[in-house]
Coordinates of C-alpha atoms in Angstrom, one line a residue:
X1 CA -11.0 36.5 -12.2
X2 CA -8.3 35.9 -9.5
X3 CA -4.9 37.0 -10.2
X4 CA -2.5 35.0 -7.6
X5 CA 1.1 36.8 -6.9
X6 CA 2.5 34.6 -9.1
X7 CA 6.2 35.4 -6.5
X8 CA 4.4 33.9 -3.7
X9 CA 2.4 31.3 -5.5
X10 CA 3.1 28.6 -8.1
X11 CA 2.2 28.8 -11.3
X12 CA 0.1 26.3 -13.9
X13 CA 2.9 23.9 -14.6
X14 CA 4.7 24.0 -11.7
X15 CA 5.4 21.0 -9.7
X16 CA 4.5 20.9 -5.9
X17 CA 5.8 18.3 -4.4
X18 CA 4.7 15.3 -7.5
X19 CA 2.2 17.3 -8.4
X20 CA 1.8 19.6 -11.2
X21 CA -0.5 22.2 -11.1
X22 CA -3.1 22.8 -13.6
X23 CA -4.8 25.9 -12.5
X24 CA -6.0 27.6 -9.5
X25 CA -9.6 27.1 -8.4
X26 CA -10.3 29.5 -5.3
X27 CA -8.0 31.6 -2.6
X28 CA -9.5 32.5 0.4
X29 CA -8.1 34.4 3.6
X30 CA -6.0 31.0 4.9
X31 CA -4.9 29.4 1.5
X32 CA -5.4 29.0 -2.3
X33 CA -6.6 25.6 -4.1
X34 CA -5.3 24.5 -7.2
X35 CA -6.3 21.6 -9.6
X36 CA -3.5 19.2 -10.1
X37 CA -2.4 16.2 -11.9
X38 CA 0.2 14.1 -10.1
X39 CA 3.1 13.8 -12.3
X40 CA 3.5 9.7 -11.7
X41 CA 0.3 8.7 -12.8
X42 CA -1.7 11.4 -13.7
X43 CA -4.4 11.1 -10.6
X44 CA -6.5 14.6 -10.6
X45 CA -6.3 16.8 -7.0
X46 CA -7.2 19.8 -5.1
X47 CA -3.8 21.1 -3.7
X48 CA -4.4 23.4 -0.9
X49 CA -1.7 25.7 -0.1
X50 CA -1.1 28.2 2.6
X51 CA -0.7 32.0 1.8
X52 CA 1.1 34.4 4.0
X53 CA -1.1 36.6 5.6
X54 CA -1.9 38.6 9.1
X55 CA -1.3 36.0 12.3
X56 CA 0.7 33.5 10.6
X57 CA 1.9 31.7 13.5
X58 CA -2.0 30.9 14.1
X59 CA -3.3 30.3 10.1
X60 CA -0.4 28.0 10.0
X61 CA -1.4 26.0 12.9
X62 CA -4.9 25.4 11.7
X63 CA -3.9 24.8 8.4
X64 CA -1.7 21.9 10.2
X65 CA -4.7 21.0 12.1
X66 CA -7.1 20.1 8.9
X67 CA -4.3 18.6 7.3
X68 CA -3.8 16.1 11.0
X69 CA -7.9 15.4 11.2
X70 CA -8.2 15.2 7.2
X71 CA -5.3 12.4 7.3
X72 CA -6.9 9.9 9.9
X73 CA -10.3 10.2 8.0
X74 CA -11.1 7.9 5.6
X75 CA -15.1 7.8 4.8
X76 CA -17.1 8.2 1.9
X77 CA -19.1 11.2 3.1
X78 CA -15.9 13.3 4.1
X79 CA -13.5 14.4 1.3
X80 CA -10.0 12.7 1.4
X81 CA -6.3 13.3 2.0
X82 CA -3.5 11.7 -0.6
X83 CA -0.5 14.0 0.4
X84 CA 1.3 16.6 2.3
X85 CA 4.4 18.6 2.6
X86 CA 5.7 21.9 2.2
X87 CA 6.1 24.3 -0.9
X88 CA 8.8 27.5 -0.1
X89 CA 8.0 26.8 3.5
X90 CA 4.4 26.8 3.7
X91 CA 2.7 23.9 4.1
X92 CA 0.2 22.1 1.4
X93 CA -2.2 19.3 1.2
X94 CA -3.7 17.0 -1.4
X95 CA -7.0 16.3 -1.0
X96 CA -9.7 14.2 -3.7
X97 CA -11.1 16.8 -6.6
X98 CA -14.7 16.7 -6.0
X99 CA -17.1 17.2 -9.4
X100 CA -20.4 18.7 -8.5
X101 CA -21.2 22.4 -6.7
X102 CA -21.8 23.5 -3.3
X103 CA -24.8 23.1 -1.1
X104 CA -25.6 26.8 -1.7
X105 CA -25.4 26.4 -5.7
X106 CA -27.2 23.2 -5.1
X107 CA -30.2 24.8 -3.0
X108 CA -30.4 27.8 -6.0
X109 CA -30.9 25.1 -8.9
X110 CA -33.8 23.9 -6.7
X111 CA -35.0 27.3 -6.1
X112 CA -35.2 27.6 -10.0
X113 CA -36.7 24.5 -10.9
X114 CA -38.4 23.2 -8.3
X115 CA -38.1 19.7 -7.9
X116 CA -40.4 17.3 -7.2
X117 CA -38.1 15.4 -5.0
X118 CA -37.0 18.2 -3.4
X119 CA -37.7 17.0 0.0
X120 CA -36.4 13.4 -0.2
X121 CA -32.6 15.2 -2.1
X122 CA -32.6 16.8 1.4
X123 CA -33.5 14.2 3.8
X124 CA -30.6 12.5 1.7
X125 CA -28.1 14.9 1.9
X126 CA -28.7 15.3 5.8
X127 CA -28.5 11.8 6.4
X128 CA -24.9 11.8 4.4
X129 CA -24.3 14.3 6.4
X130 CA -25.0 12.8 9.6
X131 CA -22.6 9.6 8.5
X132 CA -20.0 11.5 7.9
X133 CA -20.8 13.2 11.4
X134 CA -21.0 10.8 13.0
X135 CA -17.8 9.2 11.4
X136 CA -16.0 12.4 12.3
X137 CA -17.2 12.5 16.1
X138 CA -16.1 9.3 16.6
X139 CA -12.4 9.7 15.3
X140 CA -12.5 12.5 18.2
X141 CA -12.6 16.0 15.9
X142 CA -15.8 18.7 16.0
X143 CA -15.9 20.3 12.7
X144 CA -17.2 23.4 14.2
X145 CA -17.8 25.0 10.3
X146 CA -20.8 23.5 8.9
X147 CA -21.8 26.0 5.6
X148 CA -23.1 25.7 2.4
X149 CA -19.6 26.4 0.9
X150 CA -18.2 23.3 3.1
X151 CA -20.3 20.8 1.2
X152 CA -20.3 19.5 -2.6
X153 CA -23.2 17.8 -3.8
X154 CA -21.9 15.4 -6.0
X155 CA -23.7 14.5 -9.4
X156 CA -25.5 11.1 -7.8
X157 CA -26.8 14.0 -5.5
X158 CA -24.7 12.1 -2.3
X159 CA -22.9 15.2 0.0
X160 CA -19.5 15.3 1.1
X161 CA -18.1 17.0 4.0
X162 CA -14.7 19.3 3.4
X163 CA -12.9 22.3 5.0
X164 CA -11.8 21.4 8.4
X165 CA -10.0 24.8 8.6
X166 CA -11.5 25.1 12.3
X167 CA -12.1 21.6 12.9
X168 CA -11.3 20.9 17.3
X169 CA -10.0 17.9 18.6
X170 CA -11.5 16.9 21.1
X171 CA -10.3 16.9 25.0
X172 CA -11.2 15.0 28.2
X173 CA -11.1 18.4 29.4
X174 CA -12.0 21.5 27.3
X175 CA -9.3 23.7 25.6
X176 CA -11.2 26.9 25.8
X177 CA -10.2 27.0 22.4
X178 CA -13.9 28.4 20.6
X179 CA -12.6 31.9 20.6
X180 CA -9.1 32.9 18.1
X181 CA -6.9 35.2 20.3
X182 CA -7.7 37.7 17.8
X183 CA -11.3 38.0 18.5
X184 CA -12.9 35.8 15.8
X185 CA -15.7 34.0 15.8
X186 CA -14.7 30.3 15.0
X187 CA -17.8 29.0 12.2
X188 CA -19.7 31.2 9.9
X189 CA -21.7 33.4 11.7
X190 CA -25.2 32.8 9.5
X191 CA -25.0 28.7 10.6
X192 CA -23.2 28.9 13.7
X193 CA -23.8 27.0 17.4
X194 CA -25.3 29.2 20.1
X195 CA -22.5 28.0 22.6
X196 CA -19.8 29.4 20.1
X197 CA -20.7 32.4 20.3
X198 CA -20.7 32.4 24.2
X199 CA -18.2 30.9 24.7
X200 CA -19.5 27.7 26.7
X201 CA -17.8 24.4 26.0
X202 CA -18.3 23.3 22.0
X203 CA -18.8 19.6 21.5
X204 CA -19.9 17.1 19.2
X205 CA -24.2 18.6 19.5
X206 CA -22.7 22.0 17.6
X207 CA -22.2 20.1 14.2
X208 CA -26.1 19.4 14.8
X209 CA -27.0 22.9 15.3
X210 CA -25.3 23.9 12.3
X211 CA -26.7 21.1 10.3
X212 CA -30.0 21.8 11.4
X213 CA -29.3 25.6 9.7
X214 CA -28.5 23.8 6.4
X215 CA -31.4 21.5 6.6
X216 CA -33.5 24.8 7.2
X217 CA -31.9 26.0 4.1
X218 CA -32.4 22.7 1.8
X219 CA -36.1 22.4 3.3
X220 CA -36.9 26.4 3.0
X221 CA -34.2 27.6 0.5
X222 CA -33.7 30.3 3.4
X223 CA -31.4 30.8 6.3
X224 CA -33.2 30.2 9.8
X225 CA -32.3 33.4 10.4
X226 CA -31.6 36.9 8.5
X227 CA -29.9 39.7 9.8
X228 CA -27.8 43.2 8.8
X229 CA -25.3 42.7 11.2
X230 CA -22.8 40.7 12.8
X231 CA -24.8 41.5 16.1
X232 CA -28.4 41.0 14.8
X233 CA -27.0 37.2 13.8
X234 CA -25.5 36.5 17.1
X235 CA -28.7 37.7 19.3
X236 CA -31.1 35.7 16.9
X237 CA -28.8 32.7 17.5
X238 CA -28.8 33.1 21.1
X239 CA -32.3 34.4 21.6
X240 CA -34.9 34.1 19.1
X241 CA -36.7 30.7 17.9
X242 CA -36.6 30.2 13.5
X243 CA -39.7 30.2 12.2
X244 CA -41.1 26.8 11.1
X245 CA -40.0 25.7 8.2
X246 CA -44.2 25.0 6.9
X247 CA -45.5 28.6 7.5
X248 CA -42.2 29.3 4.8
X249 CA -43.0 26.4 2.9
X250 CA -46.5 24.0 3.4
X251 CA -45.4 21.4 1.7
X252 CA -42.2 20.9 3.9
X253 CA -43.4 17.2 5.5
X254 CA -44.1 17.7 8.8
X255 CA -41.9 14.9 10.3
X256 CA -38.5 16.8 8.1
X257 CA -39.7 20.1 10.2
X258 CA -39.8 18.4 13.4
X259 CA -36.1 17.2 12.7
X260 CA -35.3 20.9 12.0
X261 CA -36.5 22.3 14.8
X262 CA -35.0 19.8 17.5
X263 CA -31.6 20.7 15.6
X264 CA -32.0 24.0 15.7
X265 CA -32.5 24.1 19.9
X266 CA -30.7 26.7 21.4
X267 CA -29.5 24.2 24.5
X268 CA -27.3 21.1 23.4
X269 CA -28.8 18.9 25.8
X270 CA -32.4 19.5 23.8
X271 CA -30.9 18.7 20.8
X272 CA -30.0 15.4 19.5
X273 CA -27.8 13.4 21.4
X274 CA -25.5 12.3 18.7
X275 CA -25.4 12.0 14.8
X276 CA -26.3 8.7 15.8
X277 CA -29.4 9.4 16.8
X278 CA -30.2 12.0 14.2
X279 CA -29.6 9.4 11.9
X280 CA -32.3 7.1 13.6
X281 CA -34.6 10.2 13.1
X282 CA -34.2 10.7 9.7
X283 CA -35.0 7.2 8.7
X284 CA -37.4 5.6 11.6
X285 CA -37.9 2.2 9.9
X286 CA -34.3 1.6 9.5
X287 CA -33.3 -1.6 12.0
X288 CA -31.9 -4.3 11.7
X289 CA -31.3 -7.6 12.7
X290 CA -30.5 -7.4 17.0
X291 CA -29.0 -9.8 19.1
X292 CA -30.1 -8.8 22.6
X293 CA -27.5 -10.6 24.5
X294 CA -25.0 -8.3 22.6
X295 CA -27.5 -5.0 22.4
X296 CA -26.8 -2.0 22.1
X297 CA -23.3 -2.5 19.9
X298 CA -22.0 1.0 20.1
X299 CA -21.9 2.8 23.6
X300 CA -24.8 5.3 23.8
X301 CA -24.6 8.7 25.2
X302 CA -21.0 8.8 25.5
X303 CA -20.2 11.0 22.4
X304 CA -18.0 13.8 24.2
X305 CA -15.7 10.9 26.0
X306 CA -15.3 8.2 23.3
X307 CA -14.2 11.6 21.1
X308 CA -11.8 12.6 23.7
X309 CA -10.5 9.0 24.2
X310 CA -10.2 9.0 20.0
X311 CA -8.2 12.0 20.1
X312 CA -6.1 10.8 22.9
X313 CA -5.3 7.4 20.9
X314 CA -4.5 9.5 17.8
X315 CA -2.1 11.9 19.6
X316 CA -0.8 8.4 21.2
X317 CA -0.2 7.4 17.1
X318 CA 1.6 10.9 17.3
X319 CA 4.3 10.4 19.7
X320 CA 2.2 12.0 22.3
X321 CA 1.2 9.7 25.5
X322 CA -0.5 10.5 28.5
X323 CA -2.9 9.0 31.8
X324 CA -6.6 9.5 31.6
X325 CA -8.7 8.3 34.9
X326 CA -12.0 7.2 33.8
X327 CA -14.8 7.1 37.1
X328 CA -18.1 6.0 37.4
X329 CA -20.3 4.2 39.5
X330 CA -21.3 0.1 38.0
X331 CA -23.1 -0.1 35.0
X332 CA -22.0 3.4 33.8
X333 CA -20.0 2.3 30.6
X334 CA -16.3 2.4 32.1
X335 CA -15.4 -0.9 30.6
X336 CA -17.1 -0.2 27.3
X337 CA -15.1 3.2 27.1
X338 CA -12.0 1.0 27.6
X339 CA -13.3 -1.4 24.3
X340 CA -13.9 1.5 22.7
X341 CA -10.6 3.6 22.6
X342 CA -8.8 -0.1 22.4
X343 CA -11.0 -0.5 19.0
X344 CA -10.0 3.4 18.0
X345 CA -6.0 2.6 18.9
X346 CA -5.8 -0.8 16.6
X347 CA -7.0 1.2 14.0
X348 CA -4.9 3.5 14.3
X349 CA -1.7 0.7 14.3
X350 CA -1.2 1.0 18.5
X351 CA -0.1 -1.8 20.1
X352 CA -2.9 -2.2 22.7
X353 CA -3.6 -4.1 25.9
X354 CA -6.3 -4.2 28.1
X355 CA -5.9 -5.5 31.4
X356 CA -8.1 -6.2 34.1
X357 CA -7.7 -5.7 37.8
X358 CA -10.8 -7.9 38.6
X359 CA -9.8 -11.6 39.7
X360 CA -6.3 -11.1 39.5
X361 CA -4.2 -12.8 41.9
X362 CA -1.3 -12.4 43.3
X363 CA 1.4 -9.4 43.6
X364 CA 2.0 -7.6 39.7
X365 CA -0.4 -10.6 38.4
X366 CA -2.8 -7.5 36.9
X367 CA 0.4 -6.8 34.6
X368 CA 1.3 -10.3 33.7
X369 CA -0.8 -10.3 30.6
X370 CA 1.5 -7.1 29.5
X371 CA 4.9 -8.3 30.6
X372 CA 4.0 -11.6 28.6
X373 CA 2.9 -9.7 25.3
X374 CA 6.2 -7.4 25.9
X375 CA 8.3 -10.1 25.8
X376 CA 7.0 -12.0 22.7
X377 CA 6.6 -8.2 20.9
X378 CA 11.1 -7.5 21.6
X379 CA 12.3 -11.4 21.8
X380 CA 14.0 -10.4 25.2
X381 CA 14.4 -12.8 28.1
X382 CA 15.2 -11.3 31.4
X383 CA 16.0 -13.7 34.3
X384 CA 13.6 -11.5 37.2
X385 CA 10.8 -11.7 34.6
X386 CA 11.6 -15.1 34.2
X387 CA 11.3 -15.7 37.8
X388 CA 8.2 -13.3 37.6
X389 CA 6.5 -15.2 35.6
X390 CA 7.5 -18.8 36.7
X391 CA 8.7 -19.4 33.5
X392 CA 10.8 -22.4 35.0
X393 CA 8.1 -23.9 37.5
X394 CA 7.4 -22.3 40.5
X395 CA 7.1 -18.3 40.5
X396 CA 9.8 -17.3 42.2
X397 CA 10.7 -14.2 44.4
X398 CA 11.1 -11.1 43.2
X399 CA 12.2 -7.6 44.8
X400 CA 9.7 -5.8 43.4
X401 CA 11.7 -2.9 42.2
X402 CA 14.3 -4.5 40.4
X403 CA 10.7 -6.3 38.6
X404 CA 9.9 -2.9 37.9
X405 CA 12.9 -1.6 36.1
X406 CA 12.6 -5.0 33.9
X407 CA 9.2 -4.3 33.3
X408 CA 10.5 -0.5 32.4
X409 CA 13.4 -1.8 29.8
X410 CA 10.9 -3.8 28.3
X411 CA 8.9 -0.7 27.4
X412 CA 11.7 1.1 26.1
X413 CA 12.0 2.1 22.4
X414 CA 8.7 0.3 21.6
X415 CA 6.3 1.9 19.2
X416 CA 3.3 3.9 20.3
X417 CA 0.5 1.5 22.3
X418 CA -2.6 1.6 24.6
X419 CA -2.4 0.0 28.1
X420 CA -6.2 0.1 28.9
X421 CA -6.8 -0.9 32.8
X422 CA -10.0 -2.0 34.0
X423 CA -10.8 -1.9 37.9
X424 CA -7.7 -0.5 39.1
X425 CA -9.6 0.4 42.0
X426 CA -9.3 -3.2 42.8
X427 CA -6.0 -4.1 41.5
X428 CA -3.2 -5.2 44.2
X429 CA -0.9 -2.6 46.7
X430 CA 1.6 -3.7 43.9
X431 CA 0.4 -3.4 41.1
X432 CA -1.0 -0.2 42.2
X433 CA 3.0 0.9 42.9
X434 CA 3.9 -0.6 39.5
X435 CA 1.1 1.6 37.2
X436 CA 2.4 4.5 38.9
X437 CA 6.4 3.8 38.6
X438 CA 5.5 3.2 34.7
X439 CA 3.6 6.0 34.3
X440 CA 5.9 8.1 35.7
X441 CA 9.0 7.3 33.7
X442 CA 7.0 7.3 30.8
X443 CA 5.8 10.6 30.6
X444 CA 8.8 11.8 32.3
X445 CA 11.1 10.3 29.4
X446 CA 8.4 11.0 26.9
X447 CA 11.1 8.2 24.1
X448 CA 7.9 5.6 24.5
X449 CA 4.9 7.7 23.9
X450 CA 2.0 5.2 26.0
X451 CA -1.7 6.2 26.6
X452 CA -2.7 4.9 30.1
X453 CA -6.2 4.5 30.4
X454 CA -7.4 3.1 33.9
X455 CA -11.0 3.1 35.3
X456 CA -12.3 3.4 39.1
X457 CA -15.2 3.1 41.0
X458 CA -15.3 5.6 43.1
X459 CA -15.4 4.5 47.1
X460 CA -14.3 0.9 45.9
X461 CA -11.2 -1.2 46.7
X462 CA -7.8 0.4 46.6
X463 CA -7.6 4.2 47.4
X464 CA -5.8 5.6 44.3
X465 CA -6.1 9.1 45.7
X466 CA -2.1 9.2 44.9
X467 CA -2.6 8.7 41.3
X468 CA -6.0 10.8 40.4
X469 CA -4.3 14.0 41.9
X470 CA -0.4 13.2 40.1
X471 CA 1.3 13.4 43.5
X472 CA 2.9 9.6 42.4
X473 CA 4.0 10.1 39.1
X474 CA 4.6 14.3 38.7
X475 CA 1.6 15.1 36.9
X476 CA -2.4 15.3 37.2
X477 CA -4.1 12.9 34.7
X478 CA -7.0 14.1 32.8
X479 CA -10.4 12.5 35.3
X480 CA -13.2 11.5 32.8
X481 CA -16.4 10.9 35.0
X482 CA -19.5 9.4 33.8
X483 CA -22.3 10.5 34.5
X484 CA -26.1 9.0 34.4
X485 CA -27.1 9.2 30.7
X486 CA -29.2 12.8 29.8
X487 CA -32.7 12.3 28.2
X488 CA -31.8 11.9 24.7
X489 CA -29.8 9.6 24.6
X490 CA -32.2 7.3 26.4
X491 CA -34.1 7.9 23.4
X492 CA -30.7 7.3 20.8
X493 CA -30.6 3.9 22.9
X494 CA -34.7 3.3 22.7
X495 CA -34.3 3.9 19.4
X496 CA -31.8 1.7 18.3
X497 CA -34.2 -1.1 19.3
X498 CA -37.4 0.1 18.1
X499 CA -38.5 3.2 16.2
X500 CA -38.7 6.3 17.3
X501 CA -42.0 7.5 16.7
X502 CA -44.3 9.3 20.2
X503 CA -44.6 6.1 21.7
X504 CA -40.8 5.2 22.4
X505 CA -40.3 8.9 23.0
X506 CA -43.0 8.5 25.5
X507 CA -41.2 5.3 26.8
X508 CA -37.8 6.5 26.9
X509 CA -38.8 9.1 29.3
X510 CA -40.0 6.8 31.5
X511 CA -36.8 4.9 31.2
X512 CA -34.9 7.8 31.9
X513 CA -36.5 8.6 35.0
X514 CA -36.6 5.3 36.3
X515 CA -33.4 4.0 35.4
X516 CA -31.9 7.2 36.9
X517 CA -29.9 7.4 33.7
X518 CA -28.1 4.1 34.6
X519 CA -27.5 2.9 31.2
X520 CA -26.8 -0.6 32.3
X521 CA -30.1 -0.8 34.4
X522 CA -31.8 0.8 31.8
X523 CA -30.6 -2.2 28.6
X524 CA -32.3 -5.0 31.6
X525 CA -34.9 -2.9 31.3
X526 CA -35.7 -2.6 28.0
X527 CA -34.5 -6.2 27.7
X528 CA -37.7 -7.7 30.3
X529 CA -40.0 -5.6 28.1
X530 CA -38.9 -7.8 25.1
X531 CA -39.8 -11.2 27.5
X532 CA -42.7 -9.3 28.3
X533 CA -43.5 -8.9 25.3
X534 CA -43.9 -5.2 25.8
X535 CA -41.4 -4.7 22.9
X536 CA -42.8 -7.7 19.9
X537 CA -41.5 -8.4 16.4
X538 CA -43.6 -7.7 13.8
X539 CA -42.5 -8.4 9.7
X540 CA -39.1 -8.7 10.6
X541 CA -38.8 -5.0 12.7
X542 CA -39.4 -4.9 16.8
X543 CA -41.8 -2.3 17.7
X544 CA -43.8 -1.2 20.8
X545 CA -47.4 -3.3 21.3
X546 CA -49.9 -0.9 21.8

């Protein structure tokens, strides 16, 4: 029985914010849930509310952080937000009431009666689970807290994803924030990452390792590992392989345990690459339809920086702008990051432009697309951006500074938006002077929050030494470099195209080694082994002719 202090907390009846509450579910060290009705319409809810306790400068600040990733989430695999505000100065959230038990209660009514099913109910609850990981990866947060007790099992026996208590945004570069001040292990120590409890930099790949412990768990009905102390779990995490799930359990099907295992790696890198490619694991016959001129849809291998770009675009939504330098050699994704955070920023209601450097010509003509699209958004007319622009005939000249400051005005007091550059690198001496004026008053004035995203090829064109290191605008952007694509996700990408059984394992290790991890030299390759009928379609499916 839990007995709240009903002076700090409200009672059944009470109204917080529209909602009344109906009775209290669960407290735990960071807040207390509640069942509610709002008072409007009679809609049923979890309030969660957040209790006073030791460090509450810090339990406030991640309470605020579930509550900022909860809000942006919308999927069907990942519990949702209604509401927010704040109850006798402490903050609360609604959030969907979810009928059904947790994964641990679920796993117990299995223990007892044994399902025939069994293994198919956990193959489906880790594939749910890998949507709504892979949803939540690509809206740029790591949950980082993958238990039992953080997923329902809903009647239908579909999972849903809550408590994002711990939950990290992600950064182009790290926030060394995997350790509390105070010592504590972020994540449950039982299904936690290896690299969280070093210390080494958490991304997206340790929601995998934690979801391989709960696979472990549905396909075993034990923990991969068992221990008496905090100690004995960390040094089994680090050191020690789990036992295979079929000396536990025979009748675990071989192809589940194979899953588990690769999950359960202690290096990220021999892991899964993504929940993407998880998910193309967990259900090998599961293709469809693929136009090759447009193959592969979603960028590949590029989970860490599409997540930081995400993040960046949400904190953009926030009031919060800021320069990111994305570099690469050719054919290393650049310009499908740049599609991909101007797809994450419309969705999240930015204004965004892309703009492209490449066959531009003229002085400021990379920006003429922008100052165009400016003036349409405010209804403004400015005689130098007239003559800019050669709005009356010929383009007439312009002192480029007094250009500038136009160009500046027109920015100012504008909502939130993306300007996404492409090939700055070989962008004009003016242009080049222009990106850095705005960039610097910008973030200097901080009134119009805008995310400048520009790519480079390094050793190419312009030298934008200036801007990479902040001397021309006061501050260092955050450098994103790309890097040849690891191992796996040569598979992910194999395996979007055919299934991934030993034989396009087999192949995408040769791809990988040589296409150098050149993901644009390795889609023409893949793409003459479909002319070469290397790659056939058989019954609908492409697969491997062997």
């Amino acid at each position: 029985m839990i007995n709240p202090d009903s002076s700090n907390l409200p009672l059944p009846g009470a109204l917080v914010g529209p909602w009344s509450v109906v009775r209290l579910v669960g407290r735990g060290g960071m807040a207390v849930v509640y069942e509610v009705e709002r008072s409007t319409d009679g809609k049923r809810g979890a309030l969660k509310l957040c209790q006073p306790g030791r460090h509450q400068a810090e339990v406030e600040e991640r309470f605020r952080r579930e509550h900022r990733a909860l809000s942006r989430l919308d999927h069907p695999n990942v519990v949702r937000v209604f509401d927010g505000g704040t109850w006798n100065e402490r903050p609360w959230y609604v959030m969907e009431f979810l009928d059904g038990r947790d994964l641990r209660a679920e796993v117990e009514a299995w223990e007892r009666g044994e399902p025939g099913d069994r293994f198919e109910r956990a193959r489906r609850i880790a594939t749910d689970l890998a949507r709504a990981l892979r949803y939540v990866h690509q809206s740029g947060v790591v949950h980082r807290d993958l238990t039992p007790g953080n997923v329902i099992v809903r009647p239908d026996g579909s999972a849903v994803l809550m408590d994002f208590g711990v939950a990290k945004e992600a950064a182009v570069a790290d926030d060394d924030d995997d350790l509390t001040a105070h010592g504590e292990l972020l994540g449950t120590v039982a299904w936690i990452a290896p690299e969280q409890i070093s210390g080494h930099n958490v991304d997206a790949r340790a929601d995998l390792y934690s979801l391989g412990a709960l696979f472990y768990l549905m396909l075993t009905g034990r923990r991969p590992f068992h221990a008496r102390t905090l100690a004995g779990y960390l040094d089994k995490h680090l050191n020690r392989p789990p036992r295979p799930p079929r000396e536990l359990n025979p009748d675990v099907p071989i192809e589940l345990e194979e899953v588990c295992l690769r999950l359960l790696q202690k290096e990220p890198e021999e892991r899964y690459s993504s929940a993407a490619h998880l998910l193309l694991a967990l259900d090998r016959s599961r293709h469809e339809s693929i136009d090759l001129g447009t193959w592969p849809v979603e960028p590949v291998g590029r989970v860490a920086e599409l997540a930081a770009l995400s993040a960046a675009a949400a904190a953009c939504a926030d009031g919060q702008g800021g320069l990111i330098l994305v570099e690469g050699p050719h054919g290393f994704g650049k310009t499908t990051c740049l599609r991909a955070v101007e797809t994450a920023a419309s969705q999240l209601g930015l204004h965004a432009h892309r703009l492209g450097a490449r066959g531009a010509q003229g002085a400021l003509a990379l920006f003429r697309p922008l100052v165009e699209a400016l003036l349409a958004e405010t209804g403004q007319r400015h005689p130098v951006l007239d003559a800019l622009l050669g709005a009356g005939g010929e383009q007439g000249q312009v002192e480029r500074f007094a250009a500038f400051s136009a160009i500046r005005s027109l920015l100012a007091g504008t909502p939130p938006r993306l300007v996404a550059i492409d090939n700055a690198h070989l962008a004009d001496p003016t242009s080049l002077e222009l990106l850095e004026y705005l960039v610097r008053n910008t973030r200097a004035l901080g009134a119009e929050p805008v995310l400048w995203v520009v790519t480079r090829t390094p050793g190419e064109g312009s030298d934008l030494a200036a801007l990479a290191q902040g001397t021309s605008t006061g501050a260092r952007p955050s450098v994103m470099q790309l890097g040849p694509l690891p191992p796996a996700a040569v598979e992910e990408l194999v395996g979007t195209l055919v299934p991934l059984d030993a034989a396009a394992r087999a192949l995408a290790r040769r791809l990988h080694r040589e296409g150098e991890g050149n993901p644009a030299f390795i889609v023409e390759m893949m793409r003459g082994l479909v002319e070469e009928r290397v790659i056939v379609t058989r019954d609908g499916e492409r697969r491997l002719a062997l």
